[in-house]
Each structure stands twice: as C-alpha cells, then as structure tokens.
Amino acid sequence: LCDRRQRQMCIRDRMGIHARPAGMLAKEGKKYESKITITKEGRTVEASKLMALMSLAVKCGQTVEVQIEGSDEEAAYEGMKSFFEANL
C-alpha cells in the first residue's frame, strides 16, 4: 500500500514558476508536515525551497508532478491542488 499522493499539474501562468509564484508556492509548502516535492523532467526538488523551485525553470504549458507524503498529506494535497489552480 502506497501512502503517497501525487498529481500532474500543467502550469498555466504565462511566465511559468518565476520568483513571485515560486515564493508563494514555497510558503504554501511550508504549511504542512508532509514532504512535498515537485518534479520536472526527472529533476525533483522540495516545494518549500524557493531557490530549488526557481532552478527547475518551469515554463507556461509544462507539466510538473507534485508528490506529497506524510501525516497530513490529504490536507496538503487539497491545499497544493487549490494553490496550483488559483496561482499557476
């Protein structure tokens, strides 16, 4: 049994995950106890680390995989899903 949630998210923001949304995403990631990672093209970083997020250079139209694992993964999954839908 796998205790992990994951979801593919397409980035719709015309500038991709640049400084401002990366900062907001890192802040959102820090709200949860669960480990949240973002993967693009085989490279994985923690969602709570601003510079790591920016280093992925995610552009509009690209897809990332969000993985969540931990004690509050259900809440973290819903929070991250809502964040991506509203901001990216």
Short mmCIF file of C-alpha atoms in Angstrom, two decimals:
data_model
loop_
_atom_site.label_atom_id
_atom_site.label_comp_id
_atom_site.label_asym_id
_atom_site.label_seq_id
_atom_site.Cartn_x
_atom_site.Cartn_y
_atom_site.Cartn_z
CA LEU A 1 0.00 0.00 0.00
CA CYS A 2 1.44 3.34 -1.03
CA ASP A 3 0.85 6.18 1.41
CA ARG A 4 1.61 8.93 -1.03
CA ARG A 5 -0.47 11.33 -3.10
CA GLN A 6 0.70 12.56 -6.47
CA ARG A 7 -0.77 14.61 -9.24
CA GLN A 8 0.32 16.01 -12.58
CA MET A 9 -0.18 19.77 -12.82
CA CYS A 10 0.05 21.84 -16.00
CA ILE A 11 1.43 25.34 -15.47
CA ARG A 12 -0.89 27.96 -16.96
CA ASP A 13 0.80 31.15 -15.68
CA ARG A 14 2.20 32.81 -18.81
CA MET A 15 5.57 33.35 -17.09
CA GLY A 16 5.76 29.88 -15.53
CA ILE A 17 7.08 29.41 -11.99
CA HIS A 18 9.10 32.62 -11.69
CA ALA A 19 10.13 34.43 -8.49
CA ARG A 20 6.76 35.60 -7.15
CA PRO A 21 4.76 32.38 -7.60
CA ALA A 22 7.79 30.31 -6.54
CA GLY A 23 7.86 32.29 -3.28
CA MET A 24 4.14 31.78 -2.79
CA LEU A 25 4.50 28.06 -3.59
CA ALA A 26 7.35 27.66 -1.09
CA LYS A 27 5.25 29.40 1.57
CA GLU A 28 2.31 27.09 0.83
CA GLY A 29 4.59 24.04 1.01
CA LYS A 30 5.84 25.07 4.46
CA LYS A 31 2.30 25.00 5.89
CA TYR A 32 2.27 21.21 6.02
CA GLU A 33 4.11 18.49 7.93
CA SER A 34 4.15 16.25 4.86
CA LYS A 35 7.10 16.22 2.49
CA ILE A 36 6.03 17.89 -0.75
CA THR A 37 8.17 17.59 -3.85
CA ILE A 38 7.88 18.96 -7.37
CA THR A 39 9.36 17.01 -10.29
CA LYS A 40 10.01 18.31 -13.79
CA GLU A 41 11.70 16.17 -16.44
CA GLY A 42 13.21 13.79 -13.88
CA ARG A 43 14.53 16.50 -11.54
CA THR A 44 12.90 16.66 -8.09
CA VAL A 45 13.03 19.49 -5.54
CA GLU A 46 11.28 20.21 -2.26
CA ALA A 47 8.30 22.52 -2.68
CA SER A 48 9.30 24.55 0.40
CA LYS A 49 12.66 25.63 -1.08
CA LEU A 50 12.36 28.82 -3.14
CA MET A 51 15.69 28.70 -4.99
CA ALA A 52 15.25 25.00 -5.80
CA LEU A 53 11.81 25.69 -7.27
CA MET A 54 13.17 28.51 -9.41
CA SER A 55 16.04 26.29 -10.60
CA LEU A 56 13.51 23.98 -12.27
CA ALA A 57 12.79 26.82 -14.76
CA VAL A 58 9.19 25.67 -15.28
CA LYS A 59 7.57 27.48 -18.18
CA CYS A 60 3.96 28.00 -19.20
CA GLY A 61 2.46 24.85 -20.69
CA GLN A 62 4.90 22.49 -18.99
CA THR A 63 3.72 19.78 -16.61
CA VAL A 64 5.14 19.06 -13.18
CA GLU A 65 4.42 16.19 -10.84
CA VAL A 66 3.55 17.07 -7.26
CA GLN A 67 4.20 14.32 -4.70
CA ILE A 68 3.03 14.50 -1.10
CA GLU A 69 3.90 12.05 1.64
CA GLY A 70 3.31 12.39 5.37
CA SER A 71 0.92 12.70 8.26
CA ASP A 72 -1.24 15.48 6.76
CA GLU A 73 -0.97 14.50 3.11
CA GLU A 74 -4.72 14.73 2.47
CA ALA A 75 -4.83 18.37 3.65
CA ALA A 76 -1.54 19.12 1.88
CA TYR A 77 -2.85 17.54 -1.35
CA GLU A 78 -6.02 19.64 -1.30
CA GLY A 79 -4.07 22.80 -0.36
CA MET A 80 -1.50 22.33 -3.12
CA LYS A 81 -4.16 21.45 -5.69
CA SER A 82 -6.06 24.63 -4.84
CA PHE A 83 -2.86 26.69 -4.90
CA PHE A 84 -1.88 25.45 -8.37
CA GLU A 85 -5.38 26.00 -9.73
CA ALA A 86 -5.56 29.55 -8.35
CA ASN A 87 -1.99 30.73 -8.92
CA LEU A 88 -0.19 28.70 -11.56
#
